[in-house]
Amino acid sequence: MFSSLGVGILWLLVMGATPSTKSSALVQTQRLEIVSGEGKLLASITGAGDSPQFNLYGKDGKPRIAMFIDPDLGWSHLIFSDENDKQHISLVVRPDGSSDLALLDKEGRGRIGLEVSPDDSARLGLFESSGKPRAILSADAEGTPQLGFWDEHGMPPAQPFTKFRWEPRN
């Protein structure tokens, strides 16, 4: 019969973990899986290559929430998916300080986008299912807003953007 220490060391060896000489409280591995009492996969943390990833799984065993860093671009991602592997929410943060949030429909097509650019301008876009923009609300870094609309053919009206300058009354 194995002792508790023996079982622990065997577990570390089987999981591919290497004990650290720096601290006895540190365990290192390339993949860690959290499972239910019935053995169903609930969460995983992987560190293969230069791309760490954290996943939470649904009852069907498919990943529903994924958080990872793109090893080539350095972008941080947070993605929410449904049982059909379609993304519905995507959040991206880039090293240049820009970020965007996309809300996607049941087919995984972007319908609403929110973006902050490296120059601190911000945009909110509404898109039809074909991907054509229908309305864009934006503000530059100084706060000057613009509003643009497109028709069902994807064509802007004669005045595609309208600039507003709002000043509160005293």
XYZ file of C-alpha atoms in Angstrom:
170
model
C 0.000 0.000 0.000
C 1.283 3.486 -0.879
C 1.730 6.096 1.809
C 0.187 9.556 1.332
C 3.587 10.959 0.390
C 4.140 8.145 -2.100
C 0.750 8.737 -3.723
C 1.492 12.467 -3.924
C 4.862 11.928 -5.604
C 3.324 9.374 -7.985
C 0.579 11.884 -8.863
C 3.182 14.560 -9.615
C 5.144 12.184 -11.836
C 2.046 11.019 -13.718
C 0.837 14.584 -14.263
C 4.237 15.625 -15.598
C 4.798 18.036 -12.747
C 8.223 18.896 -11.468
C 8.743 19.918 -7.869
C 10.552 23.185 -7.404
C 13.592 23.552 -5.220
C 12.583 27.141 -4.395
C 9.511 26.373 -2.310
C 7.842 23.209 -1.133
C 4.443 24.840 -1.826
C 5.067 25.157 -5.581
C 3.900 22.575 -8.109
C 4.726 23.043 -11.792
C 2.970 21.307 -14.662
C 2.039 21.974 -18.290
C -1.635 21.027 -17.826
C -3.954 20.936 -14.852
C -7.520 19.616 -15.094
C -10.269 20.074 -12.518
C -12.890 17.318 -12.672
C -16.152 16.665 -10.857
C -16.686 13.753 -8.487
C -17.984 11.817 -11.503
C -14.832 12.573 -13.508
C -16.378 15.226 -15.810
C -13.965 17.913 -16.935
C -14.897 21.261 -15.344
C -11.815 23.433 -15.919
C -8.326 23.230 -17.354
C -5.195 25.318 -17.254
C -2.584 24.662 -19.902
C 0.812 26.156 -20.498
C 1.942 24.504 -23.707
C 4.548 26.571 -25.514
C 4.242 30.286 -24.903
C 0.445 30.296 -24.885
C -1.166 29.944 -21.452
C -4.870 29.111 -21.549
C -7.645 28.714 -18.970
C -10.916 26.984 -19.934
C -14.211 26.409 -18.142
C -16.356 23.589 -19.549
C -20.124 23.086 -19.833
C -22.041 19.965 -18.830
C -21.415 18.581 -22.325
C -17.633 18.783 -21.860
C -17.184 21.580 -24.393
C -15.295 24.752 -23.466
C -17.694 27.639 -22.716
C -15.264 30.236 -21.411
C -11.687 30.521 -22.648
C -9.033 32.940 -21.497
C -5.677 32.957 -23.249
C -2.797 35.071 -24.516
C -1.846 34.935 -28.188
C 1.862 34.016 -28.179
C 2.660 35.829 -31.439
C 0.727 39.064 -30.972
C 0.615 39.276 -27.178
C -3.144 39.895 -27.233
C -5.151 38.824 -24.179
C -8.469 37.137 -25.013
C -11.600 36.258 -23.054
C -14.199 34.332 -25.074
C -17.667 33.043 -24.132
C -19.090 30.298 -26.370
C -22.294 28.259 -26.540
C -22.871 24.490 -26.721
C -22.440 24.638 -30.524
C -18.916 26.104 -30.231
C -20.149 29.497 -31.472
C -18.570 32.521 -29.841
C -21.021 35.032 -28.357
C -18.794 37.434 -26.451
C -15.189 38.248 -27.251
C -12.968 40.614 -25.294
C -9.485 41.446 -26.593
C -6.806 43.619 -24.986
C -3.709 44.477 -27.038
C -0.221 45.545 -25.913
C -0.692 48.971 -27.574
C -3.462 49.799 -25.093
C -6.344 49.214 -27.487
C -9.193 46.853 -26.692
C -12.478 45.684 -28.100
C -15.589 43.890 -26.979
C -17.727 42.075 -29.538
C -21.209 40.650 -29.057
C -22.000 37.981 -31.623
C -25.269 36.396 -32.751
C -26.213 32.693 -32.602
C -24.242 32.079 -35.818
C -21.113 33.687 -34.364
C -21.366 36.868 -36.456
C -20.425 40.203 -34.923
C -23.479 42.379 -34.271
C -22.249 44.893 -31.700
C -18.692 46.105 -31.336
C -17.150 48.396 -28.755
C -13.580 49.565 -29.286
C -10.998 51.807 -27.678
C -8.109 52.625 -30.040
C -4.472 53.286 -29.114
C -5.140 57.019 -29.613
C -7.905 56.814 -26.935
C -10.727 57.295 -29.410
C -13.768 55.096 -28.782
C -16.344 53.521 -31.092
C -19.608 51.649 -30.738
C -20.824 49.862 -33.856
C -24.085 48.122 -34.714
C -23.910 45.627 -37.582
C -26.460 43.571 -39.496
C -25.988 39.801 -39.745
C -24.121 40.152 -43.050
C -21.485 42.230 -41.268
C -22.468 45.533 -42.870
C -22.369 48.472 -40.474
C -25.685 50.142 -39.771
C -24.707 52.699 -37.117
C -21.434 53.872 -35.621
C -21.122 56.180 -32.633
C -17.616 57.386 -31.915
C -15.697 59.942 -29.921
C -12.134 61.026 -30.552
C -9.562 61.398 -27.779
C -10.741 64.958 -27.095
C -14.345 63.788 -26.733
C -15.776 65.081 -30.017
C -18.589 62.664 -30.888
C -19.606 61.464 -34.344
C -22.628 59.472 -35.416
C -22.950 57.627 -38.726
C -25.688 55.529 -40.321
C -25.781 53.200 -43.317
C -28.793 51.972 -45.277
C -29.752 48.360 -46.052
C -27.371 48.416 -49.042
C -24.438 49.438 -46.863
C -24.379 52.945 -48.335
C -24.058 56.006 -46.134
C -26.546 58.829 -46.562
C -25.328 62.093 -48.079
C -24.002 63.147 -44.655
C -22.461 59.902 -43.321
C -21.185 61.382 -40.078
C -22.578 64.155 -37.971
C -20.360 65.928 -35.464
C -21.851 67.174 -32.241
C -20.478 69.639 -29.746
C -22.363 69.569 -26.468
C -21.804 72.219 -23.859
C -23.770 72.152 -20.609
C -25.769 75.197 -19.598
C -24.721 77.098 -16.501
